[in-house]
Coordinates of C-alpha atoms in Angstrom, one line a residue:
X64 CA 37.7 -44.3 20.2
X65 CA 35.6 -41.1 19.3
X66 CA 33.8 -38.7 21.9
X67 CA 32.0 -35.9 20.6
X68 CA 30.9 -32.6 22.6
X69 CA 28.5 -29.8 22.3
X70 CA 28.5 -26.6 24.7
X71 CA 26.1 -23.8 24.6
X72 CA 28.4 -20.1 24.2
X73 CA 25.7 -18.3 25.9
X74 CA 25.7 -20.7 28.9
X75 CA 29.9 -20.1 29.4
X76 CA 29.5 -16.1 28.8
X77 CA 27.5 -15.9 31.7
X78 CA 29.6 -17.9 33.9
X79 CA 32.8 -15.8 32.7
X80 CA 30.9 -12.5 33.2
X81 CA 30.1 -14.0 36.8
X82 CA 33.3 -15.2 37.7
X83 CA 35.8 -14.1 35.6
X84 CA 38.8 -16.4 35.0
X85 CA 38.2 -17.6 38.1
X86 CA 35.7 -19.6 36.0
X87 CA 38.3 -20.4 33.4
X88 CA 40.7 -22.1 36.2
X89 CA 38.5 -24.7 37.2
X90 CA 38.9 -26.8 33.8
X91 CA 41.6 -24.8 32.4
X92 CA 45.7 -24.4 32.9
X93 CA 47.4 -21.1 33.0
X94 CA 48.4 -21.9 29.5
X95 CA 45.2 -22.8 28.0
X96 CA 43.7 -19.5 29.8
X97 CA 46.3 -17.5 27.8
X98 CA 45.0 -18.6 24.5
X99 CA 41.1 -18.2 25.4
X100 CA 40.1 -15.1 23.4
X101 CA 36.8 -15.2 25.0
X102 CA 33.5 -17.0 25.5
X103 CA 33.1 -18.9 22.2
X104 CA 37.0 -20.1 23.0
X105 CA 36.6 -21.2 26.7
X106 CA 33.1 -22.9 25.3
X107 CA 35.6 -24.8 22.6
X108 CA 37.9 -25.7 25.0
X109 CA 35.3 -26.9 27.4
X110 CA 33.7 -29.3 24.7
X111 CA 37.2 -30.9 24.2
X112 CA 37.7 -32.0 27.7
X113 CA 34.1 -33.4 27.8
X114 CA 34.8 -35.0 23.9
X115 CA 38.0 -36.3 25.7
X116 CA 36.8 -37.9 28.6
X117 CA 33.8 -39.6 26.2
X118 CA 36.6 -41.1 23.9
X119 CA 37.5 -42.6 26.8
X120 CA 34.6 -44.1 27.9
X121 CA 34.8 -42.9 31.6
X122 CA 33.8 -39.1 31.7
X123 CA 35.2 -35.8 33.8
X124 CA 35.7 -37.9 37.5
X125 CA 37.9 -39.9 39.2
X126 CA 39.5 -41.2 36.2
X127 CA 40.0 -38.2 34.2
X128 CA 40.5 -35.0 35.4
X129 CA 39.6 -31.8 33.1
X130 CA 43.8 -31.2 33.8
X131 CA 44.7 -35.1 32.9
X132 CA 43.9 -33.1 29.1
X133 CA 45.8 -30.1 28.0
X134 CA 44.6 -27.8 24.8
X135 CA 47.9 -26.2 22.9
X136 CA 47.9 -24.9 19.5
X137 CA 49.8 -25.7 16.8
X138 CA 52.3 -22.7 15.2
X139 CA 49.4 -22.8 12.5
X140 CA 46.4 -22.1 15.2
X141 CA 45.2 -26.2 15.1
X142 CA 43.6 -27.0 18.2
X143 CA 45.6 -30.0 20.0
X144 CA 45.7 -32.7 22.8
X145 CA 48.5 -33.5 25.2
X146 CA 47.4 -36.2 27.7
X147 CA 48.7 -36.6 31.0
X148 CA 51.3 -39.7 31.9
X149 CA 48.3 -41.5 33.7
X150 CA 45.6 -41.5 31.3
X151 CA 48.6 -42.7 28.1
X152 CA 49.3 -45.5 30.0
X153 CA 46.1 -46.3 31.5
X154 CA 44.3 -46.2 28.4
X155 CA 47.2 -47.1 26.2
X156 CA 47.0 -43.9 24.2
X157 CA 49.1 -43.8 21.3
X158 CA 48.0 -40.8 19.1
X159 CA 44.7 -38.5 18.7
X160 CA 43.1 -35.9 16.8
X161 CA 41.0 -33.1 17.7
X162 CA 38.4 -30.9 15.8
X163 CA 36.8 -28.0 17.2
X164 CA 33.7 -25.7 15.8
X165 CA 31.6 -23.0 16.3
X166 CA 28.3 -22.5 14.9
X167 CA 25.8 -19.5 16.0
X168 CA 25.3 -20.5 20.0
X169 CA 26.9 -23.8 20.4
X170 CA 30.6 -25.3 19.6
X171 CA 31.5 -28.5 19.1
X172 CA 34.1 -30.9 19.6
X173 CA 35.3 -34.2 18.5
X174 CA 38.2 -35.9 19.6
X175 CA 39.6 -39.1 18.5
X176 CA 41.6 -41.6 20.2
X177 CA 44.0 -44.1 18.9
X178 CA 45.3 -46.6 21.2
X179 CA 47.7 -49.5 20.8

């Protein structure tokens, strides 16, 4: 399964200059706030919860929170996915992959999704 994301930067500047990481903690952890540099980061982030949820096929909601999916990086910087308990055996999750981009005022996610 494949979802693909794209987030306007200017769009999650001004909700971070508005609400500081108060913004951040209502799709982020603690953890994932630590690594959020700024703007064009916490735009990242937010394009691989919604890429996420797409692979899935059911969206942010009822089925999959924004903290059923956990960003953590690698000891080489790479962007990756830990899913919560509910969604790996709801969805039979075995493995996935995760990409994330910037370009100008956008970034871009795709997430891939390999079940059993």
């Amino acid at each position: 399964m494949i979802g693909i994301d794209l987030t306007k930067v200017s769009r999650m500047e001004r909700l971070i200059n508005r609400f500081g990481d108060k913004a951040l903690k209502k799709f982020l952890t603690d953890e994932e706030i630590s690594l959020v540099k700024n703007h064009k980061t916490a735009s990242g982030f937010w394009a691989v919860k919604e890429a996420t949820s797409k692979a899935l096929g059911v969206g942010i909601g009822a089925k999959c929170s924004f903290f059923d999916i956990v960003i953590y990086k690698t000891k080489n910087g790479a962007p990756k996915i830990k899913l919560s308990d509910k969604i790996i055996k709801s969805f039979n999750i075995k493995d996935t992959s995760v990409s994330i981009t910037h370009d100008g005022d956008y970034a871009i996610a795709v997430v891939a999704i390999e079940c059993y």
